[in-house]
Tab-separated table of C-alpha atoms and ligand atoms in Angstrom:
chain	number	residue	atom	x	y	z
A	1	MET	CA	-19.267	-14.027	-31.551
A	2	GLU	CA	-15.634	-12.965	-31.265
A	3	ARG	CA	-14.417	-12.133	-27.754
A	4	GLY	CA	-13.903	-8.445	-27.112
A	5	LEU	CA	-10.853	-6.619	-25.925
A	6	LEU	CA	-9.820	-5.383	-22.562
A	7	ILE	CA	-7.527	-2.356	-22.544
A	8	VAL	CA	-6.565	-0.930	-19.215
A	9	PHE	CA	-5.243	2.538	-18.293
A	10	GLU	CA	-2.786	2.680	-15.429
A	11	GLY	CA	-0.328	4.924	-13.687
A	12	ILE	CA	0.134	7.086	-10.556
A	13	ASP	CA	-2.379	9.694	-9.609
A	14	GLY	CA	-2.268	12.704	-11.994
A	15	CYS	CA	-0.743	10.796	-14.870
A	16	GLY	CA	-3.510	11.845	-17.281
A	17	LYS	CA	-4.878	8.287	-17.942
A	18	SER	CA	-8.570	9.244	-17.670
A	19	THR	CA	-8.241	12.057	-20.209
A	20	GLN	CA	-6.547	9.607	-22.561
A	21	LEU	CA	-9.250	6.977	-22.013
A	22	ARG	CA	-11.981	9.444	-22.997
A	23	MET	CA	-10.070	10.563	-26.137
A	24	LEU	CA	-9.551	6.923	-27.263
A	25	ALA	CA	-13.157	6.085	-26.628
A	26	GLU	CA	-14.345	8.988	-28.811
A	27	ARG	CA	-11.857	7.982	-31.552
A	28	LEU	CA	-13.012	4.320	-31.538
A	29	ARG	CA	-16.715	5.299	-31.533
A	30	ALA	CA	-16.136	7.479	-34.601
A	31	ARG	CA	-15.217	4.227	-36.335
A	32	GLY	CA	-18.348	2.548	-35.150
A	33	ALA	CA	-16.738	0.368	-32.488
A	34	ASN	CA	-18.773	-0.834	-29.480
A	35	VAL	CA	-16.845	0.752	-26.656
A	36	VAL	CA	-17.469	0.481	-23.003
A	37	GLU	CA	-15.834	2.940	-20.565
A	38	THR	CA	-15.501	1.725	-17.043
A	39	LYS	CA	-13.379	2.214	-13.980
A	40	GLU	CA	-12.106	0.854	-10.656
A	41	PRO	CA	-12.830	1.597	-7.879
A	42	THR	CA	-16.379	1.106	-9.470
A	43	ASN	CA	-19.528	3.028	-8.620
A	44	GLY	CA	-20.929	-0.103	-6.980
A	45	PRO	CA	-21.381	-0.374	-3.165
A	46	VAL	CA	-17.767	-1.503	-2.402
A	47	GLY	CA	-16.287	1.081	-4.807
A	48	LYS	CA	-18.259	3.819	-3.067
A	49	ARG	CA	-17.086	2.559	0.293
A	50	ILE	CA	-13.452	2.820	-1.019
A	51	ARG	CA	-13.814	6.384	-2.310
A	52	ALA	CA	-15.522	7.576	0.906
A	53	MET	CA	-12.640	6.053	2.913
A	54	ALA	CA	-10.011	7.631	0.606
A	55	GLN	CA	-11.680	11.052	0.769
A	56	SER	CA	-12.186	10.934	4.539
A	57	GLY	CA	-8.403	10.851	5.210
A	58	ASN	CA	-9.043	8.004	7.652
A	59	ALA	CA	-7.237	4.930	6.276
A	60	VAL	CA	-8.439	1.495	7.178
A	61	ALA	CA	-5.990	-1.392	7.941
A	62	PRO	CA	-4.010	-2.356	4.835
A	63	GLU	CA	-5.537	-5.901	4.822
A	64	GLU	CA	-9.012	-4.413	4.780
A	65	GLU	CA	-8.101	-1.977	1.971
A	66	LEU	CA	-6.643	-4.774	-0.071
A	67	ALA	CA	-9.739	-6.947	0.531
A	68	TRP	CA	-12.066	-4.113	-0.526
A	69	PHE	CA	-10.330	-3.530	-3.884
A	70	ILE	CA	-10.501	-7.305	-4.652
A	71	GLU	CA	-14.132	-7.559	-3.611
A	72	ASP	CA	-15.004	-4.546	-5.778
A	73	ARG	CA	-13.070	-6.133	-8.756
A	74	ARG	CA	-14.867	-9.459	-8.383
A	75	GLU	CA	-18.196	-7.767	-8.785
A	76	HIS	CA	-16.924	-5.669	-11.632
A	77	VAL	CA	-15.470	-8.692	-13.542
A	78	ARG	CA	-18.652	-10.733	-12.969
A	79	ASP	CA	-21.256	-8.039	-13.730
A	80	LYS	CA	-19.530	-6.045	-16.430
A	81	LEU	CA	-16.164	-7.100	-17.763
A	82	GLU	CA	-16.994	-10.789	-18.501
A	83	PRO	CA	-20.469	-10.018	-20.044
A	84	GLU	CA	-19.102	-7.236	-22.258
A	85	LEU	CA	-16.097	-9.347	-23.393
A	86	ALA	CA	-18.568	-12.112	-24.359
A	87	LYS	CA	-20.554	-9.533	-26.392
A	88	GLY	CA	-17.436	-8.537	-28.283
A	89	SER	CA	-17.100	-5.014	-26.827
A	90	ILE	CA	-13.911	-3.073	-26.587
A	91	ILE	CA	-13.563	-2.296	-22.846
A	92	LEU	CA	-11.501	0.638	-21.771
A	93	CYS	CA	-10.936	0.367	-18.003
A	94	ASP	CA	-9.542	3.171	-15.916
A	95	ARG	CA	-7.433	1.171	-13.389
A	96	TYR	CA	-7.444	-2.589	-12.815
A	97	TRP	CA	-5.255	-5.014	-10.890
A	98	LEU	CA	-1.903	-3.543	-11.820
A	99	SER	CA	-3.114	-0.687	-9.504
A	100	THR	CA	-3.510	-3.226	-6.690
A	101	VAL	CA	0.038	-4.500	-7.384
A	102	ALA	CA	1.420	-0.988	-7.319
A	103	TYR	CA	-0.643	0.627	-4.569
A	104	GLN	CA	-1.224	-2.130	-2.094
A	105	GLY	CA	2.340	-3.287	-2.864
A	106	ALA	CA	3.338	0.224	-1.656
A	107	ARG	CA	1.441	-0.569	1.594
A	108	GLY	CA	3.702	-3.522	2.104
A	109	PHE	CA	2.118	-6.513	0.411
A	110	ALA	CA	4.229	-8.730	-1.888
A	111	THR	CA	3.804	-7.449	-5.453
A	112	ASP	CA	4.564	-10.814	-7.096
A	113	GLU	CA	1.927	-12.534	-5.044
A	114	ILE	CA	-0.775	-9.895	-5.885
A	115	MET	CA	0.238	-10.279	-9.583
A	116	ARG	CA	0.072	-14.060	-9.531
A	117	ASN	CA	-3.280	-14.229	-7.711
A	118	SER	CA	-4.737	-11.604	-9.957
A	119	GLU	CA	-3.633	-13.339	-13.163
A	120	ALA	CA	-5.131	-16.602	-11.803
A	121	GLU	CA	-8.481	-15.077	-10.942
A	122	PHE	CA	-9.308	-12.288	-13.360
A	123	PRO	CA	-9.178	-11.758	-17.117
A	124	ILE	CA	-5.744	-10.780	-18.322
A	125	PRO	CA	-5.776	-7.490	-20.212
A	126	ASP	CA	-5.025	-7.523	-23.956
A	127	LEU	CA	-3.120	-4.316	-23.361
A	128	ALA	CA	-2.153	-2.314	-20.255
A	129	LEU	CA	-1.006	1.205	-20.917
A	130	ILE	CA	1.076	2.595	-18.060
A	131	PHE	CA	1.215	6.454	-18.280
A	132	GLU	CA	4.612	7.493	-16.905
A	133	ILE	CA	5.410	10.666	-15.009
A	134	THR	CA	7.232	11.156	-11.721
A	135	ALA	CA	5.410	11.203	-8.354
A	136	ASP	CA	6.242	14.926	-8.000
A	137	GLU	CA	4.740	15.794	-11.366
A	138	GLY	CA	1.693	13.648	-10.664
A	139	LEU	CA	0.853	15.231	-7.362
A	140	ALA	CA	1.434	18.690	-8.702
A	141	ARG	CA	-1.119	17.931	-11.380
A	142	VAL	CA	-3.572	16.465	-8.897
A	143	ASN	CA	-3.286	19.684	-6.769
A	144	ALA	CA	-3.601	21.940	-9.686
A	145	ARG	CA	-6.775	20.348	-10.966
A	146	GLY	CA	-8.469	20.715	-7.616
A	147	GLY	CA	-11.734	18.784	-7.075
A	148	ARG	CA	-12.170	16.110	-4.422
A	149	SER	CA	-8.891	15.071	-2.909
A	150	GLU	CA	-8.115	11.534	-1.664
A	151	PRO	CA	-5.511	12.111	1.107
A	152	VAL	CA	-5.314	8.413	1.903
A	153	PHE	CA	-3.465	7.881	-1.419
A	154	GLU	CA	-2.228	11.294	-2.421
A	155	GLU	CA	0.970	11.540	-0.306
A	156	ILE	CA	4.368	12.001	-1.918
A	157	GLU	CA	6.356	9.232	-0.131
A	158	PHE	CA	3.551	6.763	-0.847
A	159	GLN	CA	3.297	7.913	-4.549
A	160	LYS	CA	7.056	7.403	-4.941
A	161	LYS	CA	6.697	3.778	-3.890
A	162	VAL	CA	3.751	3.361	-6.248
A	163	GLU	CA	5.808	4.840	-9.051
A	164	LYS	CA	8.599	2.392	-8.434
A	165	ASN	CA	6.239	-0.556	-8.346
A	166	PHE	CA	4.707	0.466	-11.683
A	167	ALA	CA	8.197	0.830	-13.175
A	168	ALA	CA	9.151	-2.719	-12.105
A	169	LEU	CA	6.169	-4.462	-13.808
A	170	GLU	CA	7.029	-6.646	-16.740
A	171	ARG	CA	4.567	-8.613	-18.997
A	172	GLY	CA	4.278	-8.902	-22.709
A	173	TRP	CA	0.881	-7.095	-22.636
A	174	ILE	CA	2.241	-4.112	-20.672
A	175	VAL	CA	3.316	-0.966	-22.576
A	176	ARG	CA	4.720	2.260	-21.196
A	177	VAL	CA	3.607	5.672	-22.503
A	178	ASN	CA	5.445	8.901	-21.899
A	179	ALA	CA	2.819	11.021	-20.212
A	180	ARG	CA	4.687	14.328	-20.363
A	181	PRO	CA	4.032	15.718	-23.888
A	182	ALA	CA	0.845	17.527	-24.955
A	183	VAL	CA	-2.325	15.434	-24.677
A	184	GLU	CA	-2.674	15.030	-28.583
A	185	VAL	CA	0.893	13.716	-28.760
A	186	ILE	CA	0.177	11.120	-26.077
A	187	HIS	CA	-3.116	10.312	-27.807
A	188	ASP	CA	-1.292	9.540	-31.084
A	189	ASP	CA	1.004	7.235	-29.163
A	190	VAL	CA	-2.031	5.493	-27.568
A	191	VAL	CA	-3.716	5.102	-30.977
A	192	ASP	CA	-0.535	3.439	-32.405
A	193	ARG	CA	-0.447	0.940	-29.553
A	194	VAL	CA	-4.149	0.093	-29.954
A	195	ARG	CA	-3.767	-0.228	-33.720
A	196	ALA	CA	-1.010	-2.750	-33.071
A	197	LEU	CA	-3.646	-5.007	-31.526
A	198	GLY	CA	-5.412	-5.163	-34.861
A	199	VAL	CA	-8.119	-2.619	-33.988
A	200	LEU	CA	-9.258	-0.441	-36.920
A	201	ILE	CA	-8.786	3.257	-36.149
A	202	ASP	CA	-8.868	6.096	-38.746
B	1	TMP	P1	-8.759	7.112	-9.086
B	1	TMP	O1	-8.156	8.336	-8.441
B	1	TMP	O2	-8.078	6.620	-10.377
B	1	TMP	O3	-10.251	7.159	-9.164
B	1	TMP	O4	-8.386	5.870	-8.043
B	1	TMP	C1	-8.744	6.019	-6.702
B	1	TMP	C2	-7.548	5.635	-5.882
B	1	TMP	O5	-7.552	4.230	-5.545
B	1	TMP	C3	-6.202	5.913	-6.521
B	1	TMP	O6	-5.332	6.634	-5.593
B	1	TMP	C4	-5.594	4.584	-6.699
B	1	TMP	C5	-6.301	3.698	-5.685
B	1	TMP	N1	-6.345	2.282	-6.064
B	1	TMP	C6	-5.710	1.337	-5.240
B	1	TMP	O7	-4.976	1.691	-4.257
B	1	TMP	N2	-5.765	0.000	-5.550
B	1	TMP	C7	-6.538	-0.463	-6.606
B	1	TMP	O8	-6.657	-1.681	-6.890
B	1	TMP	C8	-7.218	0.508	-7.388
B	1	TMP	C9	-8.119	0.052	-8.519
B	1	TMP	C10	-7.121	1.847	-7.083
């Protein structure tokens, strides 16, 4: 059976990636594709621990935070991503290791080292879409949508560093999407990028 595809959705908080992921999933399913929607941090035990920490406002040591994201990813790759890729599924993943490069890089870790280690250990995405807006716009959207806040990450100076780290990433499989226009306009852009992978979309 042909190996599936891994498409990841990345960007700072409030960039609109989760909305775009859902829209693409719906569009692909309408064409009969076998689509799996997933995310990091996951809903597994380590992912839950990360969310509880982020929502509590009590940050843990940066080393511990980095270790948690990697531990969560190891389980995700082993239990979900690898099996689904082997089955030929199209996986749409809301955040993956480019988030570790950008966010834990903003905590002070060397971005090139996180990138190298991640590429060596985990499946490399077929496509990474980075949704681009500024940190100010992103935080304004996060505050406007309300819901649970994650004060450990949603802080302007930190988000500015994250934005810079995302902007510096360069790989052949990374594509940048302007996340400012209307959601339908962004969706059309996403569809074009996915079609370029050879995926059939009406
Ligand atoms: P979410 O808001 O997209 O659910 O992600 C939760 C937070 O976790 C978000 O602020 C980004 C952060 N994060 C990291 O710092 N490192 C990572 O590796 C991942 C996957 C997320």
